[in-house]
């Protein structure tokens, strides 16, 4: 089986198994929460997802393309993307929480946004790692990490129901997975980037490079 076919197979298989697992988990969760609390949780997810889209800012596909074209420059693109994501996630999280404070959401909803939003922003820091893995067509391992996300999600649902907790504990699954994902990606990309130096990323930020990014990102500098 060709490499591309294997990637598609593993991505499809992991996705199918994950969807089946989450179907049973969410069915149990909605019975436990009921319509009101389920609605609150869906609101939290929708709220942080909007900001999660902003975190990408059009950079992911651009960096994947550049690394694919210039694999020998992968480390440079990785560091610049990571530095940009650090800045973007800090700004996005600040705006996310500020809007929630201004709108005076219910206490549980607000704290769930704080936790889930932080998870979303930490997850945004994984985009540079994902760009490297995707550019080198290592989608089998990407699929495995995505499957880990589903396992964590389902596990947190069962724990929440079993311990009779609410949406704040459930929202923690995003933060837990975000840190686990970063750790896994850090070790996996070492085969493509020798000794990725996370701390040097901010010092190596090349604004001229990022301004070339098509889409929304150039608005920051123009």
JSON list of C-alpha atoms in Angstrom, two decimals:
[
{"chain": "A", "resi": 1, "resn": "UNK", "atom": "CA", "xyz": [0.00, 0.00, 0.00]},
{"chain": "A", "resi": 2, "resn": "UNK", "atom": "CA", "xyz": [1.40, 3.40, -0.97]},
{"chain": "A", "resi": 3, "resn": "UNK", "atom": "CA", "xyz": [2.36, 5.89, 1.72]},
{"chain": "A", "resi": 4, "resn": "UNK", "atom": "CA", "xyz": [-0.51, 8.24, 0.84]},
{"chain": "A", "resi": 5, "resn": "UNK", "atom": "CA", "xyz": [-3.00, 5.38, 0.93]},
{"chain": "A", "resi": 6, "resn": "UNK", "atom": "CA", "xyz": [-1.72, 4.27, 4.33]},
{"chain": "A", "resi": 7, "resn": "UNK", "atom": "CA", "xyz": [-2.11, 7.79, 5.67]},
{"chain": "A", "resi": 8, "resn": "UNK", "atom": "CA", "xyz": [-5.68, 7.99, 4.42]},
{"chain": "A", "resi": 9, "resn": "UNK", "atom": "CA", "xyz": [-6.45, 4.54, 5.85]},
{"chain": "A", "resi": 10, "resn": "UNK", "atom": "CA", "xyz": [-5.15, 5.33, 9.34]},
{"chain": "A", "resi": 11, "resn": "UNK", "atom": "CA", "xyz": [-6.80, 8.74, 9.40]},
{"chain": "A", "resi": 12, "resn": "UNK", "atom": "CA", "xyz": [-10.14, 7.25, 8.35]},
{"chain": "A", "resi": 13, "resn": "UNK", "atom": "CA", "xyz": [-9.93, 4.32, 10.75]},
{"chain": "A", "resi": 14, "resn": "UNK", "atom": "CA", "xyz": [-8.99, 6.43, 13.77]},
{"chain": "A", "resi": 15, "resn": "UNK", "atom": "CA", "xyz": [-11.73, 8.92, 12.92]},
{"chain": "A", "resi": 16, "resn": "UNK", "atom": "CA", "xyz": [-14.38, 6.21, 12.64]},
{"chain": "A", "resi": 17, "resn": "UNK", "atom": "CA", "xyz": [-13.42, 4.56, 15.94]},
{"chain": "A", "resi": 18, "resn": "UNK", "atom": "CA", "xyz": [-13.23, 7.93, 17.69]},
{"chain": "A", "resi": 19, "resn": "UNK", "atom": "CA", "xyz": [-16.68, 8.95, 16.44]},
{"chain": "A", "resi": 20, "resn": "UNK", "atom": "CA", "xyz": [-18.20, 5.69, 17.65]},
{"chain": "A", "resi": 21, "resn": "UNK", "atom": "CA", "xyz": [-16.60, 6.08, 21.07]},
{"chain": "A", "resi": 22, "resn": "UNK", "atom": "CA", "xyz": [-17.71, 9.69, 21.41]},
{"chain": "A", "resi": 23, "resn": "UNK", "atom": "CA", "xyz": [-21.25, 8.84, 20.31]},
{"chain": "A", "resi": 24, "resn": "UNK", "atom": "CA", "xyz": [-21.74, 6.59, 23.33]},
{"chain": "A", "resi": 25, "resn": "UNK", "atom": "CA", "xyz": [-19.94, 9.01, 25.66]},
{"chain": "A", "resi": 26, "resn": "UNK", "atom": "CA", "xyz": [-22.00, 12.04, 24.65]},
{"chain": "A", "resi": 27, "resn": "UNK", "atom": "CA", "xyz": [-25.24, 10.06, 24.76]},
{"chain": "A", "resi": 28, "resn": "UNK", "atom": "CA", "xyz": [-24.48, 9.28, 28.41]},
{"chain": "A", "resi": 29, "resn": "UNK", "atom": "CA", "xyz": [-23.40, 12.86, 29.08]},
{"chain": "A", "resi": 30, "resn": "UNK", "atom": "CA", "xyz": [-26.56, 14.47, 27.70]},
{"chain": "A", "resi": 31, "resn": "UNK", "atom": "CA", "xyz": [-28.74, 12.14, 29.75]},
{"chain": "A", "resi": 32, "resn": "UNK", "atom": "CA", "xyz": [-26.78, 13.17, 32.85]},
{"chain": "A", "resi": 33, "resn": "UNK", "atom": "CA", "xyz": [-26.69, 16.92, 32.18]},
{"chain": "A", "resi": 34, "resn": "UNK", "atom": "CA", "xyz": [-30.19, 17.36, 30.81]},
{"chain": "A", "resi": 35, "resn": "UNK", "atom": "CA", "xyz": [-31.13, 20.06, 28.29]},
{"chain": "A", "resi": 36, "resn": "UNK", "atom": "CA", "xyz": [-30.19, 23.13, 30.37]},
{"chain": "A", "resi": 37, "resn": "UNK", "atom": "CA", "xyz": [-26.65, 22.21, 31.41]},
{"chain": "A", "resi": 38, "resn": "UNK", "atom": "CA", "xyz": [-26.03, 20.50, 28.06]},
{"chain": "A", "resi": 39, "resn": "UNK", "atom": "CA", "xyz": [-26.94, 23.78, 26.41]},
{"chain": "A", "resi": 40, "resn": "UNK", "atom": "CA", "xyz": [-24.50, 25.64, 28.65]},
{"chain": "A", "resi": 41, "resn": "UNK", "atom": "CA", "xyz": [-21.71, 23.25, 27.74]},
{"chain": "A", "resi": 42, "resn": "UNK", "atom": "CA", "xyz": [-22.45, 23.52, 24.03]},
{"chain": "A", "resi": 43, "resn": "UNK", "atom": "CA", "xyz": [-22.37, 27.30, 24.39]},
{"chain": "A", "resi": 44, "resn": "UNK", "atom": "CA", "xyz": [-18.93, 27.10, 26.02]},
{"chain": "A", "resi": 45, "resn": "UNK", "atom": "CA", "xyz": [-17.63, 24.87, 23.22]},
{"chain": "A", "resi": 46, "resn": "UNK", "atom": "CA", "xyz": [-19.05, 27.15, 20.54]},
{"chain": "A", "resi": 47, "resn": "UNK", "atom": "CA", "xyz": [-17.64, 30.24, 22.23]},
{"chain": "A", "resi": 48, "resn": "UNK", "atom": "CA", "xyz": [-14.07, 28.95, 22.49]},
{"chain": "A", "resi": 49, "resn": "UNK", "atom": "CA", "xyz": [-14.22, 27.37, 19.03]},
{"chain": "A", "resi": 50, "resn": "UNK", "atom": "CA", "xyz": [-14.79, 30.79, 17.46]},
{"chain": "A", "resi": 51, "resn": "UNK", "atom": "CA", "xyz": [-11.56, 32.01, 19.01]},
{"chain": "A", "resi": 52, "resn": "UNK", "atom": "CA", "xyz": [-9.84, 28.75, 18.13]},
{"chain": "A", "resi": 53, "resn": "UNK", "atom": "CA", "xyz": [-10.40, 29.53, 14.46]},
{"chain": "A", "resi": 54, "resn": "UNK", "atom": "CA", "xyz": [-8.78, 32.94, 14.92]},
{"chain": "A", "resi": 55, "resn": "UNK", "atom": "CA", "xyz": [-5.69, 31.36, 16.51]},
{"chain": "A", "resi": 56, "resn": "UNK", "atom": "CA", "xyz": [-4.81, 29.59, 13.24]},
{"chain": "A", "resi": 57, "resn": "UNK", "atom": "CA", "xyz": [-4.87, 32.98, 11.46]},
{"chain": "A", "resi": 58, "resn": "UNK", "atom": "CA", "xyz": [-4.16, 31.43, 8.08]},
{"chain": "A", "resi": 59, "resn": "UNK", "atom": "CA", "xyz": [-0.64, 30.38, 8.99]},
{"chain": "A", "resi": 60, "resn": "UNK", "atom": "CA", "xyz": [-1.01, 26.60, 9.21]},
{"chain": "A", "resi": 61, "resn": "UNK", "atom": "CA", "xyz": [-1.56, 25.84, 5.52]},
{"chain": "A", "resi": 62, "resn": "UNK", "atom": "CA", "xyz": [1.03, 28.42, 4.50]},
{"chain": "A", "resi": 63, "resn": "UNK", "atom": "CA", "xyz": [3.74, 26.92, 6.72]},
{"chain": "A", "resi": 64, "resn": "UNK", "atom": "CA", "xyz": [2.88, 23.38, 5.60]},
{"chain": "A", "resi": 65, "resn": "UNK", "atom": "CA", "xyz": [3.32, 24.51, 2.00]},
{"chain": "A", "resi": 66, "resn": "UNK", "atom": "CA", "xyz": [6.64, 26.26, 2.69]},
{"chain": "A", "resi": 67, "resn": "UNK", "atom": "CA", "xyz": [8.11, 23.32, 4.61]},
{"chain": "A", "resi": 68, "resn": "UNK", "atom": "CA", "xyz": [7.00, 20.92, 1.87]},
{"chain": "A", "resi": 69, "resn": "UNK", "atom": "CA", "xyz": [8.78, 23.10, -0.69]},
{"chain": "A", "resi": 70, "resn": "UNK", "atom": "CA", "xyz": [11.88, 23.69, 1.45]},
{"chain": "A", "resi": 71, "resn": "UNK", "atom": "CA", "xyz": [12.26, 20.80, 3.92]},
{"chain": "A", "resi": 72, "resn": "UNK", "atom": "CA", "xyz": [15.80, 21.92, 4.74]},
{"chain": "A", "resi": 73, "resn": "UNK", "atom": "CA", "xyz": [14.29, 25.15, 6.14]},
{"chain": "A", "resi": 74, "resn": "UNK", "atom": "CA", "xyz": [11.76, 23.34, 8.34]},
{"chain": "A", "resi": 75, "resn": "UNK", "atom": "CA", "xyz": [13.34, 24.48, 11.59]},
{"chain": "A", "resi": 76, "resn": "UNK", "atom": "CA", "xyz": [13.26, 28.14, 10.58]},
{"chain": "A", "resi": 77, "resn": "UNK", "atom": "CA", "xyz": [9.60, 27.99, 9.59]},
{"chain": "A", "resi": 78, "resn": "UNK", "atom": "CA", "xyz": [8.75, 26.01, 12.72]},
{"chain": "A", "resi": 79, "resn": "UNK", "atom": "CA", "xyz": [10.38, 28.56, 15.03]},
{"chain": "A", "resi": 80, "resn": "UNK", "atom": "CA", "xyz": [8.73, 31.52, 13.31]},
{"chain": "A", "resi": 81, "resn": "UNK", "atom": "CA", "xyz": [5.31, 29.87, 13.35]},
{"chain": "A", "resi": 82, "resn": "UNK", "atom": "CA", "xyz": [5.68, 28.95, 17.04]},
{"chain": "A", "resi": 83, "resn": "UNK", "atom": "CA", "xyz": [6.74, 32.48, 17.98]},
{"chain": "A", "resi": 84, "resn": "UNK", "atom": "CA", "xyz": [3.78, 33.92, 16.09]},
{"chain": "A", "resi": 85, "resn": "UNK", "atom": "CA", "xyz": [1.40, 31.50, 17.80]},
{"chain": "A", "resi": 86, "resn": "UNK", "atom": "CA", "xyz": [2.68, 32.51, 21.24]},
{"chain": "A", "resi": 87, "resn": "UNK", "atom": "CA", "xyz": [1.82, 36.14, 20.51]},
{"chain": "A", "resi": 88, "resn": "UNK", "atom": "CA", "xyz": [-1.52, 35.32, 18.88]},
{"chain": "A", "resi": 89, "resn": "UNK", "atom": "CA", "xyz": [-2.70, 32.96, 21.64]},
{"chain": "A", "resi": 90, "resn": "UNK", "atom": "CA", "xyz": [-1.90, 35.48, 24.36]},
{"chain": "A", "resi": 91, "resn": "UNK", "atom": "CA", "xyz": [-3.90, 38.15, 22.54]},
{"chain": "A", "resi": 92, "resn": "UNK", "atom": "CA", "xyz": [-6.79, 35.82, 21.75]},
{"chain": "A", "resi": 93, "resn": "UNK", "atom": "CA", "xyz": [-7.06, 34.51, 25.31]},
{"chain": "A", "resi": 94, "resn": "UNK", "atom": "CA", "xyz": [-7.07, 38.04, 26.69]},
{"chain": "A", "resi": 95, "resn": "UNK", "atom": "CA", "xyz": [-9.87, 39.06, 24.33]},
{"chain": "A", "resi": 96, "resn": "UNK", "atom": "CA", "xyz": [-11.78, 35.82, 24.96]},
{"chain": "A", "resi": 97, "resn": "UNK", "atom": "CA", "xyz": [-11.85, 36.28, 28.74]},
{"chain": "A", "resi": 98, "resn": "UNK", "atom": "CA", "xyz": [-12.47, 40.02, 28.52]},
{"chain": "A", "resi": 99, "resn": "UNK", "atom": "CA", "xyz": [-15.60, 39.51, 26.42]},
{"chain": "A", "resi": 100, "resn": "UNK", "atom": "CA", "xyz": [-16.83, 36.85, 28.85]},
{"chain": "A", "resi": 101, "resn": "UNK", "atom": "CA", "xyz": [-16.33, 39.24, 31.78]},
{"chain": "A", "resi": 102, "resn": "UNK", "atom": "CA", "xyz": [-18.12, 42.07, 29.99]},
{"chain": "A", "resi": 103, "resn": "UNK", "atom": "CA", "xyz": [-21.11, 39.83, 29.20]},
{"chain": "A", "resi": 104, "resn": "UNK", "atom": "CA", "xyz": [-21.46, 38.65, 32.84]},
{"chain": "A", "resi": 105, "resn": "UNK", "atom": "CA", "xyz": [-21.97, 34.99, 32.01]},
{"chain": "A", "resi": 106, "resn": "UNK", "atom": "CA", "xyz": [-23.11, 32.63, 34.74]},
{"chain": "A", "resi": 107, "resn": "UNK", "atom": "CA", "xyz": [-20.36, 31.59, 37.14]},
{"chain": "A", "resi": 108, "resn": "UNK", "atom": "CA", "xyz": [-20.10, 27.99, 35.92]},
{"chain": "A", "resi": 109, "resn": "UNK", "atom": "CA", "xyz": [-20.19, 29.07, 32.29]},
{"chain": "A", "resi": 110, "resn": "UNK", "atom": "CA", "xyz": [-17.49, 31.68, 32.89]},
{"chain": "A", "resi": 111, "resn": "UNK", "atom": "CA", "xyz": [-15.14, 29.27, 34.66]},
{"chain": "A", "resi": 112, "resn": "UNK", "atom": "CA", "xyz": [-15.72, 26.68, 31.96]},
{"chain": "A", "resi": 113, "resn": "UNK", "atom": "CA", "xyz": [-14.76, 29.29, 29.37]},
{"chain": "A", "resi": 114, "resn": "UNK", "atom": "CA", "xyz": [-11.59, 30.13, 31.33]},
{"chain": "A", "resi": 115, "resn": "UNK", "atom": "CA", "xyz": [-10.54, 26.47, 31.41]},
{"chain": "A", "resi": 116, "resn": "UNK", "atom": "CA", "xyz": [-11.66, 25.45, 27.91]},
{"chain": "A", "resi": 117, "resn": "UNK", "atom": "CA", "xyz": [-10.33, 28.69, 26.45]},
{"chain": "A", "resi": 118, "resn": "UNK", "atom": "CA", "xyz": [-6.91, 28.09, 27.95]},
{"chain": "A", "resi": 119, "resn": "UNK", "atom": "CA", "xyz": [-6.98, 24.60, 26.49]},
{"chain": "A", "resi": 120, "resn": "UNK", "atom": "CA", "xyz": [-7.88, 26.01, 23.08]},
{"chain": "A", "resi": 121, "resn": "UNK", "atom": "CA", "xyz": [-5.00, 28.47, 23.21]},
{"chain": "A", "resi": 122, "resn": "UNK", "atom": "CA", "xyz": [-2.47, 25.86, 24.36]},
{"chain": "A", "resi": 123, "resn": "UNK", "atom": "CA", "xyz": [-3.77, 23.67, 21.55]},
{"chain": "A", "resi": 124, "resn": "UNK", "atom": "CA", "xyz": [-2.98, 26.54, 19.18]},
{"chain": "A", "resi": 125, "resn": "UNK", "atom": "CA", "xyz": [0.68, 26.20, 20.17]},
{"chain": "A", "resi": 126, "resn": "UNK", "atom": "CA", "xyz": [0.58, 22.70, 18.69]},
{"chain": "A", "resi": 127, "resn": "UNK", "atom": "CA", "xyz": [-0.13, 24.04, 15.19]},
{"chain": "A", "resi": 128, "resn": "UNK", "atom": "CA", "xyz": [3.57, 24.56, 14.35]},
{"chain": "A", "resi": 129, "resn": "UNK", "atom": "CA", "xyz": [4.27, 20.93, 15.34]},
{"chain": "A", "resi": 130, "resn": "UNK", "atom": "CA", "xyz": [1.30, 19.78, 13.27]},
{"chain": "A", "resi": 131, "resn": "UNK", "atom": "CA", "xyz": [2.61, 21.77, 10.31]},
{"chain": "A", "resi": 132, "resn": "UNK", "atom": "CA", "xyz": [5.92, 19.92, 10.44]},
{"chain": "A", "resi": 133, "resn": "UNK", "atom": "CA", "xyz": [4.29, 16.49, 10.78]},
{"chain": "A", "resi": 134, "resn": "UNK", "atom": "CA", "xyz": [1.88, 17.21, 7.93]},
{"chain": "A", "resi": 135, "resn": "UNK", "atom": "CA", "xyz": [4.54, 18.64, 5.63]},
{"chain": "A", "resi": 136, "resn": "UNK", "atom": "CA", "xyz": [6.55, 15.44, 6.03]},
{"chain": "A", "resi": 137, "resn": "UNK", "atom": "CA", "xyz": [3.34, 13.39, 5.49]},
{"chain": "A", "resi": 138, "resn": "UNK", "atom": "CA", "xyz": [3.57, 11.72, 8.89]},
{"chain": "A", "resi": 139, "resn": "UNK", "atom": "CA", "xyz": [-0.21, 11.60, 9.15]},
{"chain": "A", "resi": 140, "resn": "UNK", "atom": "CA", "xyz": [-0.31, 8.18, 10.78]},
{"chain": "A", "resi": 141, "resn": "UNK", "atom": "CA", "xyz": [1.12, 9.65, 13.97]},
{"chain": "A", "resi": 142, "resn": "UNK", "atom": "CA", "xyz": [-1.11, 12.71, 13.65]},
{"chain": "A", "resi": 143, "resn": "UNK", "atom": "CA", "xyz": [-4.08, 10.32, 13.50]},
{"chain": "A", "resi": 144, "resn": "UNK", "atom": "CA", "xyz": [-2.82, 8.57, 16.62]},
{"chain": "A", "resi": 145, "resn": "UNK", "atom": "CA", "xyz": [-2.64, 11.86, 18.51]},
{"chain": "A", "resi": 146, "resn": "UNK", "atom": "CA", "xyz": [-6.14, 12.78, 17.37]},
{"chain": "A", "resi": 147, "resn": "UNK", "atom": "CA", "xyz": [-7.32, 9.41, 18.65]},
{"chain": "A", "resi": 148, "resn": "UNK", "atom": "CA", "xyz": [-5.71, 10.17, 22.02]},
{"chain": "A", "resi": 149, "resn": "UNK", "atom": "CA", "xyz": [-7.81, 13.35, 22.07]},
{"chain": "A", "resi": 150, "resn": "UNK", "atom": "CA", "xyz": [-10.99, 11.31, 21.65]},
{"chain": "A", "resi": 151, "resn": "UNK", "atom": "CA", "xyz": [-9.93, 8.91, 24.41]},
{"chain": "A", "resi": 152, "resn": "UNK", "atom": "CA", "xyz": [-9.28, 11.79, 26.80]},
{"chain": "A", "resi": 153, "resn": "UNK", "atom": "CA", "xyz": [-12.58, 13.43, 25.85]},
{"chain": "A", "resi": 154, "resn": "UNK", "atom": "CA", "xyz": [-14.55, 10.24, 26.46]},
{"chain": "A", "resi": 155, "resn": "UNK", "atom": "CA", "xyz": [-12.67, 9.51, 29.69]},
{"chain": "A", "resi": 156, "resn": "UNK", "atom": "CA", "xyz": [-13.42, 12.97, 31.08]},
{"chain": "A", "resi": 157, "resn": "UNK", "atom": "CA", "xyz": [-17.08, 12.55, 30.19]},
{"chain": "A", "resi": 158, "resn": "UNK", "atom": "CA", "xyz": [-17.30, 9.28, 32.11]},
{"chain": "A", "resi": 159, "resn": "UNK", "atom": "CA", "xyz": [-15.38, 10.78, 35.06]},
{"chain": "A", "resi": 160, "resn": "UNK", "atom": "CA", "xyz": [-17.68, 13.82, 35.13]},
{"chain": "A", "resi": 161, "resn": "UNK", "atom": "CA", "xyz": [-20.79, 11.64, 35.15]},
{"chain": "A", "resi": 162, "resn": "UNK", "atom": "CA", "xyz": [-19.38, 9.18, 37.71]},
{"chain": "A", "resi": 163, "resn": "UNK", "atom": "CA", "xyz": [-18.29, 11.92, 40.13]},
{"chain": "A", "resi": 164, "resn": "UNK", "atom": "CA", "xyz": [-21.41, 14.07, 39.58]},
{"chain": "A", "resi": 165, "resn": "UNK", "atom": "CA", "xyz": [-19.44, 17.14, 38.56]},
{"chain": "A", "resi": 166, "resn": "UNK", "atom": "CA", "xyz": [-20.38, 19.85, 36.07]},
{"chain": "A", "resi": 167, "resn": "UNK", "atom": "CA", "xyz": [-19.15, 21.59, 32.96]},
{"chain": "A", "resi": 168, "resn": "UNK", "atom": "CA", "xyz": [-15.98, 23.06, 34.48]},
{"chain": "A", "resi": 169, "resn": "UNK", "atom": "CA", "xyz": [-14.43, 19.63, 35.07]},
{"chain": "A", "resi": 170, "resn": "UNK", "atom": "CA", "xyz": [-15.57, 18.49, 31.65]},
{"chain": "A", "resi": 171, "resn": "UNK", "atom": "CA", "xyz": [-14.00, 21.57, 30.03]},
{"chain": "A", "resi": 172, "resn": "UNK", "atom": "CA", "xyz": [-10.67, 20.54, 31.55]},
{"chain": "A", "resi": 173, "resn": "UNK", "atom": "CA", "xyz": [-10.35, 17.76, 28.97]},
{"chain": "A", "resi": 174, "resn": "UNK", "atom": "CA", "xyz": [-9.29, 20.34, 26.37]},
{"chain": "A", "resi": 175, "resn": "UNK", "atom": "CA", "xyz": [-6.52, 21.64, 28.59]},
{"chain": "A", "resi": 176, "resn": "UNK", "atom": "CA", "xyz": [-5.34, 18.15, 29.56]},
{"chain": "A", "resi": 177, "resn": "UNK", "atom": "CA", "xyz": [-5.15, 17.02, 25.95]},
{"chain": "A", "resi": 178, "resn": "UNK", "atom": "CA", "xyz": [-3.46, 20.23, 24.84]},
{"chain": "A", "resi": 179, "resn": "UNK", "atom": "CA", "xyz": [-0.49, 19.64, 27.14]},
{"chain": "A", "resi": 180, "resn": "UNK", "atom": "CA", "xyz": [-0.31, 15.93, 26.32]},
{"chain": "A", "resi": 181, "resn": "UNK", "atom": "CA", "xyz": [-0.43, 16.79, 22.62]},
{"chain": "A", "resi": 182, "resn": "UNK", "atom": "CA", "xyz": [2.41, 19.28, 22.94]},
{"chain": "A", "resi": 183, "resn": "UNK", "atom": "CA", "xyz": [4.56, 16.72, 24.73]},
{"chain": "A", "resi": 184, "resn": "UNK", "atom": "CA", "xyz": [3.91, 14.04, 22.12]},
{"chain": "A", "resi": 185, "resn": "UNK", "atom": "CA", "xyz": [4.52, 16.38, 19.19]},
{"chain": "A", "resi": 186, "resn": "UNK", "atom": "CA", "xyz": [7.74, 17.68, 20.74]},
{"chain": "A", "resi": 187, "resn": "UNK", "atom": "CA", "xyz": [9.29, 14.22, 20.72]},
{"chain": "A", "resi": 188, "resn": "UNK", "atom": "CA", "xyz": [7.82, 13.21, 17.35]},
{"chain": "A", "resi": 189, "resn": "UNK", "atom": "CA", "xyz": [9.15, 16.15, 15.33]},
{"chain": "A", "resi": 190, "resn": "UNK", "atom": "CA", "xyz": [12.71, 15.48, 16.47]},
{"chain": "A", "resi": 191, "resn": "UNK", "atom": "CA", "xyz": [13.04, 13.11, 13.52]},
{"chain": "A", "resi": 192, "resn": "UNK", "atom": "CA", "xyz": [12.46, 16.09, 11.21]},
{"chain": "A", "resi": 193, "resn": "UNK", "atom": "CA", "xyz": [13.88, 18.97, 13.25]},
{"chain": "A", "resi": 194, "resn": "UNK", "atom": "CA", "xyz": [17.09, 18.25, 15.12]},
{"chain": "A", "resi": 195, "resn": "UNK", "atom": "CA", "xyz": [16.82, 19.58, 18.68]},
{"chain": "A", "resi": 196, "resn": "UNK", "atom": "CA", "xyz": [13.87, 21.96, 18.29]},
{"chain": "A", "resi": 197, "resn": "UNK", "atom": "CA", "xyz": [14.72, 24.88, 20.56]},
{"chain": "A", "resi": 198, "resn": "UNK", "atom": "CA", "xyz": [11.42, 26.17, 21.90]},
{"chain": "A", "resi": 199, "resn": "UNK", "atom": "CA", "xyz": [12.97, 29.01, 23.91]},
{"chain": "A", "resi": 200, "resn": "UNK", "atom": "CA", "xyz": [14.80, 30.44, 20.90]},
{"chain": "A", "resi": 201, "resn": "UNK", "atom": "CA", "xyz": [11.59, 30.73, 18.87]},
{"chain": "A", "resi": 202, "resn": "UNK", "atom": "CA", "xyz": [10.72, 34.23, 20.11]},
{"chain": "A", "resi": 203, "resn": "UNK", "atom": "CA", "xyz": [14.23, 35.49, 19.40]},
{"chain": "A", "resi": 204, "resn": "UNK", "atom": "CA", "xyz": [14.11, 34.12, 15.85]},
{"chain": "A", "resi": 205, "resn": "UNK", "atom": "CA", "xyz": [10.77, 35.66, 14.90]},
{"chain": "A", "resi": 206, "resn": "UNK", "atom": "CA", "xyz": [11.03, 36.98, 11.33]},
{"chain": "A", "resi": 207, "resn": "UNK", "atom": "CA", "xyz": [8.21, 39.47, 10.76]},
{"chain": "A", "resi": 208, "resn": "UNK", "atom": "CA", "xyz": [9.19, 39.89, 7.11]},
{"chain": "A", "resi": 209, "resn": "UNK", "atom": "CA", "xyz": [8.56, 36.19, 6.57]},
{"chain": "A", "resi": 210, "resn": "UNK", "atom": "CA", "xyz": [5.18, 36.25, 8.29]},
{"chain": "A", "resi": 211, "resn": "UNK", "atom": "CA", "xyz": [4.05, 39.32, 6.36]},
{"chain": "A", "resi": 212, "resn": "UNK", "atom": "CA", "xyz": [4.24, 37.21, 3.21]},
{"chain": "A", "resi": 213, "resn": "UNK", "atom": "CA", "xyz": [1.52, 34.95, 4.57]},
{"chain": "A", "resi": 214, "resn": "UNK", "atom": "CA", "xyz": [-1.61, 35.19, 2.41]},
{"chain": "A", "resi": 215, "resn": "UNK", "atom": "CA", "xyz": [-4.81, 36.02, 4.24]},
{"chain": "A", "resi": 216, "resn": "UNK", "atom": "CA", "xyz": [-5.52, 37.73, 7.54]},
{"chain": "A", "resi": 217, "resn": "UNK", "atom": "CA", "xyz": [-2.13, 37.66, 9.22]},
{"chain": "A", "resi": 218, "resn": "UNK", "atom": "CA", "xyz": [-0.65, 40.51, 7.23]},
{"chain": "A", "resi": 219, "resn": "UNK", "atom": "CA", "xyz": [-3.29, 42.83, 8.75]},
{"chain": "A", "resi": 220, "resn": "UNK", "atom": "CA", "xyz": [-1.24, 42.88, 11.95]},
{"chain": "A", "resi": 221, "resn": "UNK", "atom": "CA", "xyz": [1.71, 44.49, 10.21]},
{"chain": "A", "resi": 222, "resn": "UNK", "atom": "CA", "xyz": [0.05, 46.64, 7.53]}
]
